[in-house]
PDB file of C-alpha atoms in Angstrom:
ATOM      1  CA  UNK I  72       6.505  -8.932  28.597  1.00  0.00           C
ATOM      2  CA  UNK I  73       5.694  -5.815  26.658  1.00  0.00           C
ATOM      3  CA  UNK I  74       7.706  -2.466  27.006  1.00  0.00           C
ATOM      4  CA  UNK I  75       4.627  -0.729  27.973  1.00  0.00           C
ATOM      5  CA  UNK I  76       3.819  -3.741  31.180  1.00  0.00           C
ATOM      6  CA  UNK I  77       7.589  -3.006  32.067  1.00  0.00           C
ATOM      7  CA  UNK I  78       7.290   0.410  32.425  1.00  0.00           C
ATOM      8  CA  UNK I  79       4.245   0.127  34.573  1.00  0.00           C
ATOM      9  CA  UNK I  80       5.964  -2.473  36.729  1.00  0.00           C
ATOM     10  CA  UNK I  81       8.535   0.472  37.119  1.00  0.00           C
ATOM     11  CA  UNK I  82       6.457   3.067  38.222  1.00  0.00           C
ATOM     12  CA  UNK I  83       3.909   1.416  40.713  1.00  0.00           C
ATOM     13  CA  UNK I  84       3.567   3.070  44.037  1.00  0.00           C
ATOM     14  CA  UNK I  85       4.990   0.610  45.750  1.00  0.00           C
ATOM     15  CA  UNK I  86       8.153   0.480  43.613  1.00  0.00           C
ATOM     16  CA  UNK I  87       8.378   4.758  44.008  1.00  0.00           C
ATOM     17  CA  UNK I  88       7.894   4.253  48.046  1.00  0.00           C
ATOM     18  CA  UNK I  89      10.612   1.674  48.138  1.00  0.00           C
ATOM     19  CA  UNK I  90      13.115   3.912  46.029  1.00  0.00           C
ATOM     20  CA  UNK I  91      12.604   7.079  48.046  1.00  0.00           C
ATOM     21  CA  UNK I  92      12.999   5.255  51.328  1.00  0.00           C
ATOM     22  CA  UNK I  93      16.760   4.818  50.054  1.00  0.00           C
ATOM     23  CA  UNK I  94      18.926   7.666  50.753  1.00  0.00           C
ATOM     24  CA  UNK I  95      20.811   9.373  48.003  1.00  0.00           C
ATOM     25  CA  UNK I  96      23.679   7.371  47.312  1.00  0.00           C
ATOM     26  CA  UNK I  97      25.405   9.825  44.532  1.00  0.00           C
ATOM     27  CA  UNK I  98      27.298  12.135  47.072  1.00  0.00           C
ATOM     28  CA  UNK I  99      29.311   9.034  48.274  1.00  0.00           C
ATOM     29  CA  UNK I 100      29.680   8.003  45.162  1.00  0.00           C
ATOM     30  CA  UNK I 101      30.951  11.107  43.977  1.00  0.00           C
ATOM     31  CA  UNK I 102      32.867  11.595  47.207  1.00  0.00           C
ATOM     32  CA  UNK I 103      34.848   8.088  46.412  1.00  0.00           C
ATOM     33  CA  UNK I 104      35.780   8.851  43.085  1.00  0.00           C
ATOM     34  CA  UNK I 105      36.444  12.276  43.574  1.00  0.00           C
ATOM     35  CA  UNK I 106      38.796  12.277  46.332  1.00  0.00           C
ATOM     36  CA  UNK I 107      40.945   9.249  44.944  1.00  0.00           C
ATOM     37  CA  UNK I 108      41.100  11.173  41.695  1.00  0.00           C
ATOM     38  CA  UNK I 109      42.777  14.419  43.268  1.00  0.00           C
ATOM     39  CA  UNK I 110      44.949  11.581  45.367  1.00  0.00           C
ATOM     40  CA  UNK I 111      46.124   9.973  41.934  1.00  0.00           C
ATOM     41  CA  UNK I 112      46.397  12.916  39.686  1.00  0.00           C
ATOM     42  CA  UNK I 113      48.514  14.903  42.433  1.00  0.00           C
ATOM     43  CA  UNK I 114      51.170  11.794  41.636  1.00  0.00           C
ATOM     44  CA  UNK I 115      50.202  11.985  37.654  1.00  0.00           C
ATOM     45  CA  UNK I 116      51.232  15.860  38.334  1.00  0.00           C
ATOM     46  CA  UNK I 117      54.321  15.118  39.740  1.00  0.00           C
ATOM     47  CA  UNK I 118      53.660  16.710  43.323  1.00  0.00           C
ATOM     48  CA  UNK I 119      53.649  13.054  45.386  1.00  0.00           C
ATOM     49  CA  UNK I 120      55.080   9.650  44.800  1.00  0.00           C
ATOM     50  CA  UNK I 121      52.787   6.418  44.311  1.00  0.00           C
ATOM     51  CA  UNK I 122      52.227   5.024  47.429  1.00  0.00           C
ATOM     52  CA  UNK I 123      50.162   2.831  49.734  1.00  0.00           C
ATOM     53  CA  UNK I 124      48.489   6.283  50.429  1.00  0.00           C
ATOM     54  CA  UNK I 125      46.919   6.270  46.558  1.00  0.00           C
ATOM     55  CA  UNK I 126      46.675   2.267  46.807  1.00  0.00           C
ATOM     56  CA  UNK I 127      44.573   2.288  49.742  1.00  0.00           C
ATOM     57  CA  UNK I 128      42.649   4.852  48.806  1.00  0.00           C
ATOM     58  CA  UNK I 129      41.878   3.236  45.586  1.00  0.00           C
ATOM     59  CA  UNK I 130      40.453   0.126  46.998  1.00  0.00           C
ATOM     60  CA  UNK I 131      38.348   1.414  49.750  1.00  0.00           C
ATOM     61  CA  UNK I 132      36.697   4.813  48.862  1.00  0.00           C
ATOM     62  CA  UNK I 133      37.715   4.509  45.130  1.00  0.00           C
ATOM     63  CA  UNK I 134      36.681   1.051  44.513  1.00  0.00           C
ATOM     64  CA  UNK I 135      34.411  -0.094  47.633  1.00  0.00           C
ATOM     65  CA  UNK I 136      32.199   3.080  48.219  1.00  0.00           C
ATOM     66  CA  UNK I 137      31.775   3.559  44.489  1.00  0.00           C
ATOM     67  CA  UNK I 138      30.775   0.291  44.379  1.00  0.00           C
ATOM     68  CA  UNK I 139      28.051   0.328  46.977  1.00  0.00           C
ATOM     69  CA  UNK I 140      27.020   3.659  45.640  1.00  0.00           C
ATOM     70  CA  UNK I 141      25.973   1.705  42.269  1.00  0.00           C
ATOM     71  CA  UNK I 142      24.199  -0.784  43.826  1.00  0.00           C
ATOM     72  CA  UNK I 143      22.135   1.536  45.892  1.00  0.00           C
ATOM     73  CA  UNK I 144      21.614   3.432  42.389  1.00  0.00           C
ATOM     74  CA  UNK I 145      20.181   0.008  41.002  1.00  0.00           C
ATOM     75  CA  UNK I 146      17.715  -0.233  43.771  1.00  0.00           C
ATOM     76  CA  UNK I 147      16.661   3.629  43.187  1.00  0.00           C
ATOM     77  CA  UNK I 148      16.094   2.472  39.533  1.00  0.00           C
ATOM     78  CA  UNK I 149      18.845   5.011  38.340  1.00  0.00           C
ATOM     79  CA  UNK I 150      20.514   3.235  35.454  1.00  0.00           C
ATOM     80  CA  UNK I 151      23.333   6.158  34.917  1.00  0.00           C
ATOM     81  CA  UNK I 152      23.962   6.200  38.277  1.00  0.00           C
ATOM     82  CA  UNK I 153      24.459   2.141  38.912  1.00  0.00           C
ATOM     83  CA  UNK I 154      26.210   2.422  35.721  1.00  0.00           C
ATOM     84  CA  UNK I 155      28.440   4.907  36.331  1.00  0.00           C
ATOM     85  CA  UNK I 156      29.692   3.952  40.184  1.00  0.00           C
ATOM     86  CA  UNK I 157      29.648   0.516  39.645  1.00  0.00           C
ATOM     87  CA  UNK I 158      31.920   0.560  36.594  1.00  0.00           C
ATOM     88  CA  UNK I 159      34.102   3.299  38.052  1.00  0.00           C
ATOM     89  CA  UNK I 160      34.182   1.557  41.273  1.00  0.00           C
ATOM     90  CA  UNK I 161      35.831  -1.342  39.557  1.00  0.00           C
ATOM     91  CA  UNK I 162      37.976   0.577  37.620  1.00  0.00           C
ATOM     92  CA  UNK I 163      39.829   1.621  40.865  1.00  0.00           C
ATOM     93  CA  UNK I 164      40.290  -2.154  41.887  1.00  0.00           C
ATOM     94  CA  UNK I 165      41.376  -3.402  38.439  1.00  0.00           C
ATOM     95  CA  UNK I 166      44.034  -0.516  38.481  1.00  0.00           C
ATOM     96  CA  UNK I 167      45.290  -1.852  41.715  1.00  0.00           C
ATOM     97  CA  UNK I 168      45.735  -5.315  40.109  1.00  0.00           C
ATOM     98  CA  UNK I 169      47.354  -3.788  37.153  1.00  0.00           C
ATOM     99  CA  UNK I 170      50.108  -1.849  39.629  1.00  0.00           C
ATOM    100  CA  UNK I 171      50.474  -5.283  42.162  1.00  0.00           C
ATOM    101  CA  UNK I 172      50.584  -7.548  38.781  1.00  0.00           C
ATOM    102  CA  UNK I 173      49.945 -10.354  41.560  1.00  0.00           C
ATOM    103  CA  UNK I 174      49.650 -13.365  38.649  1.00  0.00           C
ATOM    104  CA  UNK I 175      52.773 -14.824  38.030  1.00  0.00           C
ATOM    105  CA  UNK I 176      53.054 -15.843  34.338  1.00  0.00           C
ATOM    106  CA  UNK I 177      51.443 -12.630  33.242  1.00  0.00           C
ATOM    107  CA  UNK I 178      53.208  -9.906  31.813  1.00  0.00           C
ATOM    108  CA  UNK I 179      53.012  -6.716  33.667  1.00  0.00           C
ATOM    109  CA  UNK I 180      51.357  -3.663  32.004  1.00  0.00           C
ATOM    110  CA  UNK I 181      53.191  -1.841  29.187  1.00  0.00           C
ATOM    111  CA  UNK I 182      52.660   1.462  27.887  1.00  0.00           C
ATOM    112  CA  UNK I 183      51.037   0.218  24.814  1.00  0.00           C
ATOM    113  CA  UNK I 184      48.395  -1.904  26.795  1.00  0.00           C
ATOM    114  CA  UNK I 185      47.926   1.066  29.108  1.00  0.00           C
ATOM    115  CA  UNK I 186      47.585   3.428  26.302  1.00  0.00           C
ATOM    116  CA  UNK I 187      44.763   1.168  25.002  1.00  0.00           C
ATOM    117  CA  UNK I 188      43.159   0.617  28.422  1.00  0.00           C
ATOM    118  CA  UNK I 189      42.965   4.113  29.372  1.00  0.00           C
ATOM    119  CA  UNK I 190      41.622   4.614  25.675  1.00  0.00           C
ATOM    120  CA  UNK I 191      38.306   2.617  26.271  1.00  0.00           C
ATOM    121  CA  UNK I 192      38.015   4.166  29.779  1.00  0.00           C
ATOM    122  CA  UNK I 193      37.918   7.456  27.571  1.00  0.00           C
ATOM    123  CA  UNK I 194      35.208   5.779  25.459  1.00  0.00           C
ATOM    124  CA  UNK I 195      33.150   5.008  27.806  1.00  0.00           C
ATOM    125  CA  UNK I 196      33.437   8.136  29.836  1.00  0.00           C
ATOM    126  CA  UNK I 197      32.488  10.107  26.891  1.00  0.00           C
ATOM    127  CA  UNK I 198      29.448   8.389  26.538  1.00  0.00           C
ATOM    128  CA  UNK I 199      28.516   8.898  29.732  1.00  0.00           C
ATOM    129  CA  UNK I 200      29.386  12.596  29.172  1.00  0.00           C
ATOM    130  CA  UNK I 201      26.638  12.581  26.552  1.00  0.00           C
ATOM    131  CA  UNK I 202      24.157  11.367  28.945  1.00  0.00           C
ATOM    132  CA  UNK I 203      24.975  14.241  31.643  1.00  0.00           C
ATOM    133  CA  UNK I 204      23.655  16.459  29.087  1.00  0.00           C
ATOM    134  CA  UNK I 205      20.390  15.692  30.614  1.00  0.00           C
ATOM    135  CA  UNK I 206      21.725  16.451  34.099  1.00  0.00           C
ATOM    136  CA  UNK I 207      23.184  19.614  36.179  1.00  0.00           C
ATOM    137  CA  UNK I 208      26.113  21.309  34.920  1.00  0.00           C
ATOM    138  CA  UNK I 209      28.364  20.146  37.973  1.00  0.00           C
ATOM    139  CA  UNK I 210      27.759  16.566  36.617  1.00  0.00           C
ATOM    140  CA  UNK I 211      28.726  17.773  32.938  1.00  0.00           C
ATOM    141  CA  UNK I 212      31.870  19.493  34.519  1.00  0.00           C
ATOM    142  CA  UNK I 213      32.938  16.191  36.368  1.00  0.00           C
ATOM    143  CA  UNK I 214      32.367  13.763  33.160  1.00  0.00           C
ATOM    144  CA  UNK I 215      33.573  16.269  30.763  1.00  0.00           C
ATOM    145  CA  UNK I 216      37.028  16.841  32.446  1.00  0.00           C
ATOM    146  CA  UNK I 217      37.311  13.047  32.956  1.00  0.00           C
ATOM    147  CA  UNK I 218      37.070  12.228  29.429  1.00  0.00           C
ATOM    148  CA  UNK I 219      39.698  14.810  28.718  1.00  0.00           C
ATOM    149  CA  UNK I 220      41.761  12.950  31.470  1.00  0.00           C
ATOM    150  CA  UNK I 221      41.637   9.477  30.348  1.00  0.00           C
ATOM    151  CA  UNK I 222      42.164  10.817  26.892  1.00  0.00           C
ATOM    152  CA  UNK I 223      45.314  12.549  28.043  1.00  0.00           C
ATOM    153  CA  UNK I 224      46.755   9.879  30.065  1.00  0.00           C
ATOM    154  CA  UNK I 225      45.866   7.491  27.054  1.00  0.00           C
ATOM    155  CA  UNK I 226      48.050   9.681  24.667  1.00  0.00           C
ATOM    156  CA  UNK I 227      50.915  10.227  27.430  1.00  0.00           C
ATOM    157  CA  UNK I 228      51.248   6.252  27.344  1.00  0.00           C
ATOM    158  CA  UNK I 229      51.012   5.777  23.410  1.00  0.00           C
ATOM    159  CA  UNK I 230      53.299   8.514  23.022  1.00  0.00           C
ATOM    160  CA  UNK I 231      55.753   8.455  26.317  1.00  0.00           C
ATOM    161  CA  UNK I 232      55.294  12.201  26.930  1.00  0.00           C
ATOM    162  CA  UNK I 233      56.179  13.136  30.373  1.00  0.00           C
ATOM    163  CA  UNK I 234      54.704  16.604  29.835  1.00  0.00           C
ATOM    164  CA  UNK I 235      51.555  14.898  28.397  1.00  0.00           C
ATOM    165  CA  UNK I 236      51.290  12.754  31.519  1.00  0.00           C
ATOM    166  CA  UNK I 237      51.913  15.915  33.904  1.00  0.00           C
ATOM    167  CA  UNK I 238      48.980  18.117  32.366  1.00  0.00           C
ATOM    168  CA  UNK I 239      46.923  15.243  32.497  1.00  0.00           C
ATOM    169  CA  UNK I 240      47.490  15.316  36.053  1.00  0.00           C
ATOM    170  CA  UNK I 241      46.660  18.692  36.747  1.00  0.00           C
ATOM    171  CA  UNK I 242      43.365  17.741  34.602  1.00  0.00           C
ATOM    172  CA  UNK I 243      42.814  15.300  37.108  1.00  0.00           C
ATOM    173  CA  UNK I 244      43.008  17.170  40.255  1.00  0.00           C
ATOM    174  CA  UNK I 245      40.475  19.738  39.000  1.00  0.00           C
ATOM    175  CA  UNK I 246      37.918  16.646  37.890  1.00  0.00           C
ATOM    176  CA  UNK I 247      38.528  15.323  41.460  1.00  0.00           C
ATOM    177  CA  UNK I 248      37.952  18.517  43.129  1.00  0.00           C
ATOM    178  CA  UNK I 249      34.775  19.311  40.582  1.00  0.00           C
ATOM    179  CA  UNK I 250      33.459  15.592  42.180  1.00  0.00           C
ATOM    180  CA  UNK I 251      33.649  16.247  45.553  1.00  0.00           C
ATOM    181  CA  UNK I 252      32.329  20.056  45.001  1.00  0.00           C
ATOM    182  CA  UNK I 253      29.385  17.854  43.608  1.00  0.00           C
ATOM    183  CA  UNK I 254      28.928  15.214  46.276  1.00  0.00           C
ATOM    184  CA  UNK I 255      29.530  18.338  48.922  1.00  0.00           C
ATOM    185  CA  UNK I 256      26.984  20.498  47.252  1.00  0.00           C
ATOM    186  CA  UNK I 257      24.233  17.623  47.148  1.00  0.00           C
ATOM    187  CA  UNK I 258      24.872  17.153  50.810  1.00  0.00           C
ATOM    188  CA  UNK I 259      24.632  20.282  51.829  1.00  0.00           C
ATOM    189  CA  UNK I 260      21.835  21.622  49.664  1.00  0.00           C
ATOM    190  CA  UNK I 261      19.735  18.381  51.487  1.00  0.00           C
ATOM    191  CA  UNK I 262      20.604  19.297  54.063  1.00  0.00           C
ATOM    192  CA  UNK I 263      19.403  22.938  54.634  1.00  0.00           C
ATOM    193  CA  UNK I 264      16.485  22.448  52.002  1.00  0.00           C
ATOM    194  CA  UNK I 265      17.646  24.975  49.558  1.00  0.00           C
ATOM    195  CA  UNK I 266      20.623  26.057  47.079  1.00  0.00           C
ATOM    196  CA  UNK I 267      23.408  26.809  49.273  1.00  0.00           C
ATOM    197  CA  UNK I 268      26.232  25.195  46.509  1.00  0.00           C
ATOM    198  CA  UNK I 269      25.028  25.619  43.216  1.00  0.00           C
ATOM    199  CA  UNK I 270      25.247  22.483  40.924  1.00  0.00           C
TER     200      UNK I 270
END
């Protein structure tokens, strides 16, 4: 199938109507990401302990809700949203598995491994941030601060620096709050059919 043919199929009136019939899943995905990121980074900043509260939020809202949002973005033909929400949803599930380490005979995570794990997520997020240069300012803030967060967490694991880890926590709190703002802005602006919360 030629590229031109594929593009014409994607933009048929029927496809556009089906996509328009689906509610915007981005606010759910952003909310799941933002609230879970805030909670985890309250821990990274040394404000709260790592407890079942963070694990449960990571499994439910950070993981499941984002994956659902990502699948719905696939249905809306939004490659960026589908990739972001699905990937970060499974990030939370993978992080939970790392924490609980349920597999006997497999070594628990060590700082070097975590450094590479978080470093790879930093690289992915950097490319996603580049993608947001075509989006609104709010999305640029979310992905820009998330790139910095992953970089700092990676460096904290590689160096063992508690001060870098704490700094990452405060960057993460800001990142999470910016995602919550982005989510609520989209909901409120849609309900009032005008810009109440600038994005």
